[in-house]
Amino acid sequence: MNPLTVLITGGASGIGLGIGEHLGKAGHHIVVADINLQAAQQAVELLQQHDITATAVALDVSDATQIAALPAQLGQLSIDVLVNNAGIQHVARLEDFPAEKWQQLINIMLVGPAMLTQAFLPGMKQRNFGRIINVGSIHSLVASPFKSAYVAAKHGLLGFSKVVALETGQHDITINTLCPSYVKTPLVEQQITAQAKENNLSEEDVVNKIMLEPMPKKAFIGIDELAETAAFLLTSGAKNITGQTLVLDGGWVAR
């Protein structure tokens, strides 16, 4: 496979950084996009320690103006692979959920991926190649209490991906959504704390009785599993996999 240019939102830590490191070691150029430019630059320095070529860019995925300007800002870097990974969480009962926070989650995890796809799709069509990978969640498929905005955004990604798959069928462009159950990231660590408070449970009980209870395998999903799945989607063997939901859930939805 020829080297590709991969843009990863929320790429400075957690899942985004893990995917970037894995794809970078395969020879691809990684563009780390994050709302915090310093964090993105630090991630690039870390990747470069592994002899990975990488670029940092500041990006607020909820800002349509920034997104529209990004292709020109990147100049000669044509984005071949877009990984929509930026995420945020807020846990509250619906009647206590601030409207502005609800809108923020939707903007970051649904509107942002749509607008980024819109921004880079013309170039992908012109080159007749593109891979769009959305990082969804088990909550793209099932629901949990106190996560109305998150669940709505992640469910929306699946419908969005199907539409784009239909609209790009005549090109060598695919769009798919990775749907892991819980991955031990800083975002999930925050959820553990928030759910312990909301449910009056210990953090250990949140992990064992809420997060891992529905999973027959009783284990968090590894970032390496997501990275390797993303890498597979770039190969020629996956060129006809599009509009699909790839579920890494330890058997959760088999029940």
XYZ file of N, CA and C in Angstrom:
765
model
N 0.838 -1.191 0.000
C 0.000 0.000 0.000
C 0.877 1.247 0.000
N 0.532 2.231 -0.855
C 1.259 3.490 -0.859
C 0.963 4.274 0.414
N 1.907 5.086 0.860
C 1.664 5.902 2.061
C 0.465 6.824 1.859
N -0.355 6.914 2.875
C -1.550 7.755 2.847
C -1.414 8.867 3.875
N -2.201 9.909 3.700
C -2.267 10.972 4.702
C -3.555 10.796 5.487
N -3.406 10.668 6.793
C -4.521 10.317 7.683
C -4.764 11.460 8.661
N -5.959 12.041 8.638
C -6.317 13.074 9.608
C -7.179 12.450 10.695
N -6.777 12.645 11.940
C -7.489 12.072 13.079
C -7.919 13.194 14.011
N -9.221 13.383 14.180
C -9.700 14.370 15.143
C -9.648 13.768 16.543
N -9.433 14.626 17.524
C -9.224 14.104 18.865
C -8.025 13.187 18.891
N -7.014 13.540 18.075
C -5.893 12.639 17.857
C -4.757 12.750 18.849
N -4.910 13.607 19.858
C -3.799 13.859 20.770
C -3.701 12.855 21.912
N -4.711 12.028 22.099
C -4.664 11.087 23.225
C -5.617 9.926 22.969
N -5.570 8.948 23.845
C -6.533 7.858 23.841
C -6.615 7.116 22.526
N -7.838 6.880 22.073
C -8.072 6.099 20.862
C -7.421 6.765 19.658
N -7.569 8.072 19.534
C -7.017 8.780 18.383
C -5.514 8.629 18.272
N -4.821 8.789 19.385
C -3.369 8.648 19.383
C -2.964 7.208 19.092
N -3.711 6.256 19.641
C -3.408 4.846 19.397
C -3.556 4.481 17.933
N -4.620 4.962 17.297
C -4.809 4.705 15.869
C -3.707 5.390 15.070
N -3.369 6.625 15.456
C -2.316 7.353 14.759
C -0.973 6.641 14.829
N -0.632 6.134 16.000
C 0.647 5.431 16.155
C 0.676 4.168 15.307
N -0.417 3.414 15.320
C -0.464 2.166 14.563
C -0.358 2.426 13.061
N -1.133 3.387 12.570
C -1.104 3.682 11.132
C 0.203 4.364 10.734
N 0.742 5.168 11.650
C 2.016 5.820 11.361
C 3.152 4.828 11.223
N 3.154 3.801 12.041
C 4.195 2.772 11.955
C 4.098 1.979 10.655
N 2.929 2.048 10.009
C 2.757 1.386 8.713
C 3.203 2.297 7.562
N 3.715 3.475 7.903
C 4.263 4.367 6.889
C 3.367 5.501 6.453
N 2.214 5.648 7.079
C 1.297 6.721 6.705
C 1.635 8.016 7.451
N 1.337 9.152 6.817
C 1.542 10.457 7.447
C 0.315 10.779 8.300
N 0.537 11.136 9.550
C -0.559 11.362 10.490
C -0.729 12.858 10.746
N -1.936 13.348 10.545
C -2.287 14.727 10.904
C -3.103 14.662 12.190
N -2.511 15.149 13.266
C -3.169 15.131 14.570
C -3.960 16.426 14.725
N -5.274 16.316 14.728
C -6.142 17.485 14.884
C -6.767 17.451 16.273
N -6.622 18.537 16.977
C -7.163 18.592 18.335
C -7.514 20.040 18.663
N -8.500 20.232 19.513
C -8.877 21.586 19.914
C -7.743 22.259 20.677
N -6.898 21.460 21.295
C -5.748 21.951 22.055
C -4.491 21.763 21.204
N -3.994 22.851 20.615
C -2.843 22.757 19.724
C -1.612 22.231 20.451
N -1.406 22.658 21.691
C -0.241 22.188 22.437
C -0.292 20.669 22.621
N -1.479 20.149 22.933
C -1.625 18.697 23.085
C -1.354 17.987 21.761
N -1.821 18.572 20.652
C -1.572 17.984 19.338
C -0.084 17.975 19.025
N 0.605 19.067 19.360
C 2.045 19.148 19.115
C 2.802 18.135 19.967
N 2.371 17.945 21.194
C 3.010 16.952 22.051
C 2.794 15.542 21.506
N 1.603 15.287 20.962
C 1.329 13.992 20.362
C 2.225 13.763 19.148
N 2.421 14.814 18.341
C 3.298 14.707 17.176
C 4.725 14.389 17.615
N 5.186 15.042 18.668
C 6.536 14.761 19.171
C 6.652 13.304 19.605
N 5.610 12.784 20.234
C 5.612 11.389 20.661
C 5.651 10.457 19.448
N 4.861 10.762 18.436
C 4.843 9.939 17.228
C 6.200 9.986 16.525
N 6.804 11.150 16.501
C 8.095 11.291 15.831
C 9.184 10.478 16.521
N 9.023 10.222 17.811
C 9.978 9.364 18.514
C 9.944 7.936 17.979
N 8.838 7.591 17.309
C 8.700 6.265 16.689
C 8.972 6.345 15.186
N 9.638 7.425 14.761
C 9.967 7.638 13.344
C 8.721 7.732 12.471
N 7.674 8.307 13.032
C 6.427 8.527 12.304
C 6.384 9.977 11.839
N 6.061 10.195 10.567
C 5.894 11.567 10.085
C 4.508 12.054 10.491
N 4.459 13.220 11.102
C 3.196 13.711 11.640
C 3.158 15.230 11.640
N 1.952 15.757 11.614
C 1.695 17.191 11.608
C 0.617 17.488 12.631
N 0.756 18.603 13.333
C -0.250 19.015 14.312
C -1.078 20.165 13.752
N -2.361 20.148 14.045
C -3.234 21.242 13.624
C -4.287 21.470 14.702
N -4.570 22.733 14.974
C -5.623 23.077 15.927
C -6.972 23.023 15.209
N -7.939 22.357 15.817
C -9.259 22.257 15.192
C -10.339 22.054 16.243
N -11.321 22.937 16.209
C -12.532 22.772 16.997
C -13.577 22.178 16.063
N -13.905 20.904 16.247
C -14.794 20.223 15.300
C -16.231 20.718 15.397
N -16.531 21.557 16.375
C -17.868 22.139 16.462
C -17.938 23.498 15.769
N -16.829 23.921 15.161
C -16.751 25.223 14.488
C -16.756 24.997 12.975
N -17.882 25.256 12.330
C -18.017 25.000 10.891
C -17.044 25.840 10.076
N -16.734 27.052 10.536
C -15.803 27.918 9.807
C -14.407 27.320 9.795
N -13.955 26.818 10.941
C -12.641 26.177 11.009
C -12.588 24.941 10.113
N -13.645 24.168 10.115
C -13.668 22.956 9.303
C -13.589 23.300 7.813
N -14.367 24.274 7.388
C -14.385 24.645 5.975
C -13.022 25.148 5.507
N -12.279 25.788 6.414
C -10.970 26.350 6.057
C -9.848 25.330 6.127
N -10.111 24.167 6.702
C -9.035 23.209 6.982
C -8.348 22.665 5.723
N -9.067 22.258 4.686
C -8.356 21.746 3.498
C -7.341 22.735 2.944
N -7.696 24.014 2.863
C -6.762 25.026 2.376
C -5.619 25.222 3.361
N -5.934 25.157 4.655
C -4.905 25.327 5.680
C -3.843 24.235 5.589
N -4.253 23.038 5.217
C -3.319 21.914 5.124
C -2.453 21.980 3.867
N -2.821 22.830 2.929
C -1.990 23.051 1.749
C -1.809 21.804 0.913
N -0.554 21.360 0.792
C -0.218 20.227 -0.071
C -0.627 18.880 0.521
N -1.052 18.878 1.765
C -1.458 17.618 2.388
C -2.892 17.276 1.968
N -3.026 16.330 1.073
C -4.348 15.863 0.648
C -4.774 14.725 1.560
N -5.916 14.871 2.179
C -6.357 13.872 3.152
C -6.979 12.674 2.444
N -6.348 11.524 2.630
C -6.841 10.266 2.055
C -7.754 9.521 3.022
N -7.464 9.684 4.307
C -8.198 8.955 5.340
C -8.628 9.946 6.416
N -9.905 9.967 6.713
C -10.450 10.817 7.769
C -10.955 9.925 8.887
N -10.408 10.127 10.081
C -10.866 9.382 11.258
C -11.583 10.367 12.179
N -12.892 10.243 12.249
C -13.710 11.112 13.099
C -13.767 10.520 14.506
N -12.891 11.030 15.367
C -12.732 10.429 16.684
C -13.050 11.379 17.838
N -13.108 12.687 17.582
C -13.298 13.649 18.674
C -14.563 13.319 19.462
N -14.455 13.368 20.779
C -15.605 13.014 21.600
C -15.639 13.767 22.911
N -16.796 13.769 23.499
C -17.014 14.415 24.790
C -18.181 13.682 25.451
N -18.286 13.778 26.753
C -19.371 13.103 27.452
C -19.925 14.025 28.532
N -21.217 13.895 28.758
C -21.865 14.530 29.909
C -22.952 13.580 30.370
N -22.963 13.287 31.645
C -23.891 12.309 32.210
C -24.861 13.021 33.141
N -26.150 12.933 32.812
C -27.177 13.553 33.659
C -28.545 13.043 33.240
N -29.480 13.069 34.176
C -30.864 12.783 33.819
C -31.342 13.837 32.820
N -32.230 13.440 31.926
C -32.648 14.367 30.879
C -33.192 15.669 31.451
N -33.967 15.580 32.528
C -34.548 16.802 33.075
C -33.507 17.719 33.707
N -32.304 17.196 33.954
C -31.222 17.999 34.523
C -30.143 18.325 33.488
N -30.372 17.952 32.228
C -29.348 18.073 31.188
C -29.404 19.481 30.590
N -28.360 20.290 30.757
C -28.387 21.647 30.194
C -28.501 21.604 28.668
N -29.355 22.447 28.114
C -29.583 22.444 26.668
C -28.302 22.726 25.894
N -27.496 23.646 26.414
C -26.262 23.993 25.697
C -25.266 22.824 25.701
N -25.272 22.035 26.765
C -24.391 20.867 26.823
C -24.886 19.781 25.860
N -26.199 19.603 25.783
C -26.781 18.629 24.850
C -26.373 18.993 23.428
N -26.507 20.271 23.085
C -26.159 20.728 21.740
C -24.671 20.566 21.472
N -23.843 20.811 22.482
C -22.391 20.673 22.309
C -22.013 19.246 21.939
N -22.594 18.278 22.617
C -22.281 16.880 22.310
C -22.694 16.517 20.878
N -23.862 16.977 20.462
C -24.323 16.704 19.103
C -23.397 17.366 18.085
N -22.995 18.591 18.347
C -22.125 19.311 17.417
C -20.773 18.621 17.258
N -20.203 18.160 18.361
C -18.866 17.552 18.315
C -18.905 16.166 17.693
N -19.905 15.366 18.018
C -19.869 13.947 17.648
C -20.763 13.564 16.470
N -21.558 14.508 15.968
C -22.398 14.201 14.808
C -22.270 15.268 13.719
N -22.502 16.518 14.080
C -22.393 17.583 13.078
C -20.944 17.731 12.617
N -19.995 17.672 13.551
C -18.585 17.790 13.199
C -18.137 16.747 12.183
N -18.376 15.458 12.437
C -18.018 14.440 11.446
C -18.677 14.653 10.083
N -19.929 15.110 10.091
C -20.612 15.364 8.819
C -19.936 16.495 8.058
N -19.603 17.582 8.753
C -18.993 18.729 8.087
C -17.555 18.430 7.652
N -16.836 17.641 8.424
C -15.482 17.238 8.017
C -15.535 16.345 6.779
N -16.478 15.432 6.749
C -16.652 14.599 5.565
C -16.996 15.471 4.359
N -17.867 16.423 4.563
C -18.225 17.354 3.490
C -17.001 18.105 2.979
N -16.117 18.499 3.888
C -14.946 19.292 3.509
C -13.941 18.484 2.698
N -13.752 17.213 3.027
C -12.705 16.415 2.384
C -13.220 15.498 1.273
N -14.519 15.340 1.164
C -15.075 14.447 0.153
C -14.760 14.886 -1.285
N -14.809 16.179 -1.604
C -14.488 16.567 -2.988
C -13.083 16.118 -3.419
N -12.088 16.276 -2.541
C -10.734 15.831 -2.867
C -10.645 14.328 -3.021
N -11.347 13.606 -2.154
C -11.359 12.145 -2.261
C -11.974 11.713 -3.583
N -13.055 12.358 -3.977
C -13.697 12.016 -5.249
C -12.771 12.339 -6.423
N -12.105 13.474 -6.356
C -11.202 13.869 -7.441
C -10.079 12.852 -7.619
N -9.562 12.322 -6.486
C -8.471 11.342 -6.543
C -8.999 9.909 -6.650
N -10.334 9.769 -6.579
C -10.999 8.466 -6.605
C -10.459 7.526 -5.539
N -10.228 8.079 -4.357
C -9.851 7.246 -3.218
C -10.133 8.000 -1.927
N -10.702 7.282 -0.968
C -10.911 7.862 0.350
C -11.412 6.816 1.323
N -10.995 6.954 2.560
C -11.482 6.080 3.617
C -11.910 6.972 4.781
N -13.159 6.842 5.173
C -13.699 7.615 6.298
C -14.059 6.616 7.390
N -13.475 6.818 8.550
C -13.693 5.908 9.675
C -14.249 6.728 10.835
N -15.469 6.441 11.207
C -16.068 7.084 12.372
C -15.850 6.214 13.601
N -15.442 6.832 14.674
C -15.350 6.103 15.936
C -16.673 6.300 16.663
N -17.495 5.267 16.576
C -18.777 5.292 17.251
C -18.646 4.708 18.649
N -19.583 3.859 18.996
C -19.611 3.332 20.361
C -20.634 2.206 20.414
N -20.549 1.400 21.451
C -21.631 0.458 21.707
C -22.950 1.224 21.818
N -22.843 2.504 22.208
C -24.039 3.343 22.333
C -24.508 3.885 20.993
N -23.894 3.428 19.893
C -24.499 3.600 18.574
C -25.582 2.556 18.353
N -25.605 1.533 19.215
C -26.502 0.385 19.039
C -27.462 0.185 20.196
N -27.027 0.514 21.390
C -27.862 0.336 22.583
C -27.858 1.642 23.369
N -28.675 1.702 24.374
C -28.770 2.910 25.190
C -28.405 2.619 26.640
N -27.980 3.675 27.329
C -27.769 3.630 28.771
C -28.418 4.873 29.361
N -28.924 4.782 30.574
C -29.536 5.963 31.187
C -28.516 7.068 31.415
N -29.004 8.283 31.417
C -28.236 9.490 31.735
C -27.285 9.920 30.609
N -27.406 9.315 29.426
C -26.497 9.647 28.321
C -27.282 9.994 27.057
N -28.349 10.762 27.207
C -29.252 10.973 26.074
C -28.556 11.624 24.884
N -27.733 12.641 25.109
C -27.083 13.338 23.991
C -26.030 12.454 23.337
N -25.246 11.788 24.145
C -24.195 10.903 23.621
C -24.798 9.784 22.780
N -25.838 9.148 23.298
C -26.481 8.044 22.586
C -27.113 8.543 21.287
N -27.738 9.706 21.331
C -28.348 10.269 20.125
C -27.291 10.548 19.060
N -26.158 11.138 19.464
C -25.094 11.452 18.510
C -24.501 10.189 17.900
N -24.230 9.198 18.739
C -23.596 7.977 18.247
C -24.549 7.158 17.374
N -25.836 7.144 17.693
C -26.795 6.498 16.803
C -26.842 7.223 15.460
N -26.780 8.538 15.509
C -26.847 9.331 14.285
C -25.720 9.052 13.327
N -24.533 8.718 13.852
C -23.390 8.415 12.993
C -23.685 7.256 12.046
N -24.449 6.279 12.508
C -24.718 5.102 11.679
C -25.583 5.471 10.475
N -26.623 6.260 10.713
C -27.468 6.689 9.610
C -26.713 7.579 8.639
N -25.915 8.482 9.178
C -25.099 9.361 8.346
C -24.162 8.547 7.448
N -23.513 7.548 8.025
C -22.560 6.732 7.272
C -23.238 5.984 6.133
N -24.437 5.496 6.365
C -25.154 4.777 5.315
C -25.472 5.686 4.141
N -25.872 6.913 4.438
C -26.183 7.861 3.368
C -24.938 8.178 2.545
N -23.815 8.445 3.218
C -22.575 8.756 2.498
C -22.117 7.563 1.680
N -22.287 6.348 2.201
C -21.926 5.151 1.443
C -22.710 5.081 0.140
N -23.987 5.422 0.177
C -24.801 5.413 -1.035
C -24.370 6.511 -2.003
N -24.010 7.660 -1.463
C -23.653 8.795 -2.310
C -22.268 8.663 -2.930
N -21.442 7.759 -2.414
C -20.074 7.603 -2.931
C -19.861 6.246 -3.592
N -20.932 5.557 -3.910
C -20.830 4.206 -4.427
C -20.057 4.079 -5.731
N -20.004 5.153 -6.514
C -19.317 5.080 -7.803
C -17.826 5.375 -7.689
N -17.350 5.628 -6.463
C -15.938 5.935 -6.234
C -15.315 4.886 -5.310
N -13.980 4.853 -5.303
C -13.270 3.986 -4.356
C -13.161 4.718 -3.026
N -14.322 4.949 -2.440
C -14.432 5.641 -1.150
C -15.318 4.785 -0.258
N -14.886 4.591 0.974
C -15.715 3.855 1.931
C -15.875 4.668 3.199
N -16.955 4.399 3.889
C -17.201 5.021 5.198
C -17.780 3.950 6.112
N -17.187 3.796 7.264
C -17.627 2.780 8.216
C -17.500 3.322 9.642
N -18.174 2.673 10.552
C -18.180 3.123 11.941
C -17.727 1.998 12.866
N -16.688 2.272 13.639
C -16.218 1.332 14.658
C -17.047 1.535 15.917
N -17.593 0.467 16.435
C -18.456 0.572 17.614
C -17.940 -0.322 18.735
N -17.017 0.196 19.523
C -16.514 -0.592 20.647
C -17.391 -0.427 21.884
N -17.414 -1.450 22.715
C -17.929 -1.227 24.062
C -16.838 -0.461 24.817
N -16.846 -0.468 26.105
C -16.000 0.456 26.846
C -14.505 0.224 26.611
N -13.824 1.312 26.303
C -12.372 1.341 26.138
C -11.824 2.181 27.285
N -10.778 1.728 27.936
C -10.252 2.427 29.118
C -9.456 3.660 28.659
N -10.187 4.751 28.441
C -9.601 6.024 28.039
C -9.893 7.062 29.115
N -9.262 8.233 29.054
C -9.594 9.288 30.024
C -11.074 9.642 30.032
N -11.730 9.598 28.855
C -13.160 9.890 28.788
C -13.965 8.872 29.578
N -13.604 7.605 29.483
C -14.316 6.564 30.221
C -14.007 6.666 31.714
N -12.783 7.023 32.053
C -12.448 7.223 33.472
C -13.349 8.296 34.077
N -13.611 9.357 33.305
C -14.512 10.410 33.782
C -15.933 9.884 33.935
N -16.345 9.018 32.991
C -17.685 8.432 33.078
C -17.831 7.564 34.324
N -16.777 6.844 34.657
C -16.824 5.994 35.845
C -17.094 6.840 37.084
N -16.369 7.937 37.192
C -16.550 8.843 38.338
C -17.950 9.437 38.355
N -18.421 9.890 37.165
C -19.737 10.525 37.091
C -20.857 9.537 37.397
N -20.746 8.311 36.872
C -21.794 7.322 37.117
C -21.800 6.844 38.558
N -20.628 6.787 39.165
C -20.577 6.419 40.584
C -21.369 7.432 41.419
N -21.203 8.697 41.083
C -21.928 9.753 41.799
C -23.414 9.687 41.492
N -23.773 9.520 40.220
C -25.176 9.523 39.801
C -25.938 8.329 40.377
N -25.267 7.175 40.453
C -25.927 5.940 40.894
C -25.641 5.577 42.346
N -24.863 6.421 43.035
C -24.497 6.161 44.430
C -23.831 4.788 44.573
N -22.841 4.560 43.685
C -22.090 3.310 43.691
C -20.607 3.603 43.835
N -19.846 2.597 44.206
C -18.396 2.740 44.167
C -17.951 2.674 42.702
N -16.776 3.201 42.410
C -16.272 3.155 41.037
C -16.046 1.713 40.592
N -15.639 0.856 41.515
C -15.460 -0.564 41.178
C -16.779 -1.197 40.761
N -17.866 -0.819 41.471
C -19.180 -1.359 41.114
C -19.645 -0.824 39.766
N -19.322 0.420 39.455
C -19.681 0.970 38.142
C -19.027 0.137 37.040
N -17.741 -0.174 37.214
C -17.019 -0.965 36.211
C -17.636 -2.350 36.074
N -17.832 -3.037 37.194
C -18.246 -4.437 37.150
C -19.748 -4.640 36.966
N -20.571 -3.747 37.528
C -22.015 -3.944 37.513
C -22.717 -3.171 36.400
N -22.061 -2.154 35.842
C -22.682 -1.366 34.778
C -21.934 -1.537 33.463
N -20.639 -1.256 33.476
C -19.898 -1.237 32.218
C -19.635 -2.632 31.659
N -19.096 -3.510 32.464
C -18.699 -4.821 31.959
C -19.776 -5.887 32.116
N -20.812 -5.616 32.861
C -21.851 -6.616 33.121
C -22.502 -7.154 31.845
N -22.808 -6.305 30.835
C -23.474 -6.844 29.632
C -22.544 -7.632 28.713
N -21.236 -7.617 28.971
C -20.262 -8.226 28.074
C -19.919 -9.641 28.523
N -20.234 -10.654 27.736
C -19.851 -12.021 28.107
C -18.355 -12.160 28.379
N -17.523 -11.398 27.663
C -16.072 -11.510 27.857
C -15.566 -10.709 29.059
N -16.399 -9.818 29.619
C -16.063 -9.088 30.851
C -14.706 -8.387 30.778
N -14.448 -7.681 29.694
C -13.151 -7.017 29.540
C -13.308 -5.745 28.729
N -12.512 -4.725 29.075
C -12.472 -3.514 28.269
C -11.866 -3.832 26.906
N -12.303 -3.097 25.889
C -11.734 -3.237 24.555
C -10.399 -2.499 24.514
N -9.398 -3.083 23.878
C -8.084 -2.461 23.788
C -8.004 -1.471 22.639
N -7.261 -0.393 22.851
C -7.048 0.570 21.777
C -6.370 -0.103 20.588
N -5.512 -1.081 20.862
C -4.841 -1.791 19.774
C -5.835 -2.523 18.883
N -6.939 -3.012 19.458
C -7.953 -3.687 18.655
C -8.610 -2.723 17.673
N -8.905 -1.524 18.149
C -9.498 -0.509 17.279
C -8.513 -0.080 16.201
N -7.256 0.082 16.579
C -6.237 0.512 15.620
C -6.052 -0.518 14.517
N -6.025 -1.787 14.885
C -5.840 -2.831 13.884
C -7.072 -2.962 12.981
N -8.252 -2.735 13.530
C -9.464 -2.758 12.711
C -9.462 -1.590 11.732
N -9.046 -0.415 12.212
C -8.940 0.750 11.327
C -7.946 0.479 10.203
N -6.820 -0.141 10.536
C -5.805 -0.448 9.524
C -6.368 -1.387 8.457
N -7.159 -2.362 8.875
C -7.768 -3.282 7.913
C -8.661 -2.539 6.929
N -9.384 -1.536 7.411
C -10.308 -0.802 6.548
C -9.586 -0.006 5.462
N -8.287 0.188 5.595
C -7.519 0.896 4.567
C -7.062 -0.044 3.451
N -7.155 -1.329 3.656
C -6.596 -2.290 2.706
C -7.550 -2.531 1.538
N -7.000 -3.102 0.469
C -7.816 -3.427 -0.699
C -8.850 -4.493 -0.370
N -8.553 -5.313 0.628
C -9.500 -6.343 1.033
C -10.770 -5.792 1.642
N -10.759 -4.500 1.997
C -11.935 -3.879 2.619
C -12.607 -2.862 1.701
N -12.227 -2.850 0.407
C -12.715 -1.783 -0.480
C -14.220 -1.838 -0.725
N -14.838 -2.985 -0.494
C -16.287 -3.086 -0.661
C -17.027 -3.164 0.667
N -16.328 -2.886 1.737
C -16.980 -2.760 3.045
C -17.278 -1.288 3.248
N -18.520 -0.905 3.151
C -18.883 0.503 3.300
C -20.300 0.633 3.849
N -20.514 1.676 4.616
C -21.806 1.876 5.263
C -22.069 0.885 6.377
N -20.996 0.282 6.885
C -21.139 -0.806 7.849
C -20.798 -0.378 9.273
N -21.290 -1.161 10.202
C -21.030 -0.972 11.621
C -20.166 -2.140 12.088
N -18.935 -1.831 12.487
C -18.015 -2.877 12.949
C -18.029 -2.857 14.481
N -18.585 -3.907 15.051
C -18.856 -3.929 16.489
C -17.787 -4.739 17.213
N -17.108 -4.097 18.160
C -16.121 -4.757 19.009
C -16.652 -4.647 20.430
N -17.411 -5.646 20.846
C -18.173 -5.471 22.090
C -18.106 -6.647 23.045
N -17.219 -7.622 22.779
C -17.132 -8.773 23.673
C -18.412 -9.559 23.783
N -19.264 -9.469 22.743
C -20.500 -10.240 22.738
C -21.718 -9.531 23.297
N -21.604 -8.233 23.607
C -22.683 -7.473 24.257
C -24.003 -7.619 23.502
N -24.003 -7.274 22.189
C -25.272 -7.234 21.460
C -25.690 -8.616 20.947
N -24.926 -9.670 21.309
C -25.359 -11.028 20.954
C -26.491 -11.506 21.861
N -26.695 -10.805 22.967
C -27.742 -11.238 23.910
C -29.120 -11.047 23.304
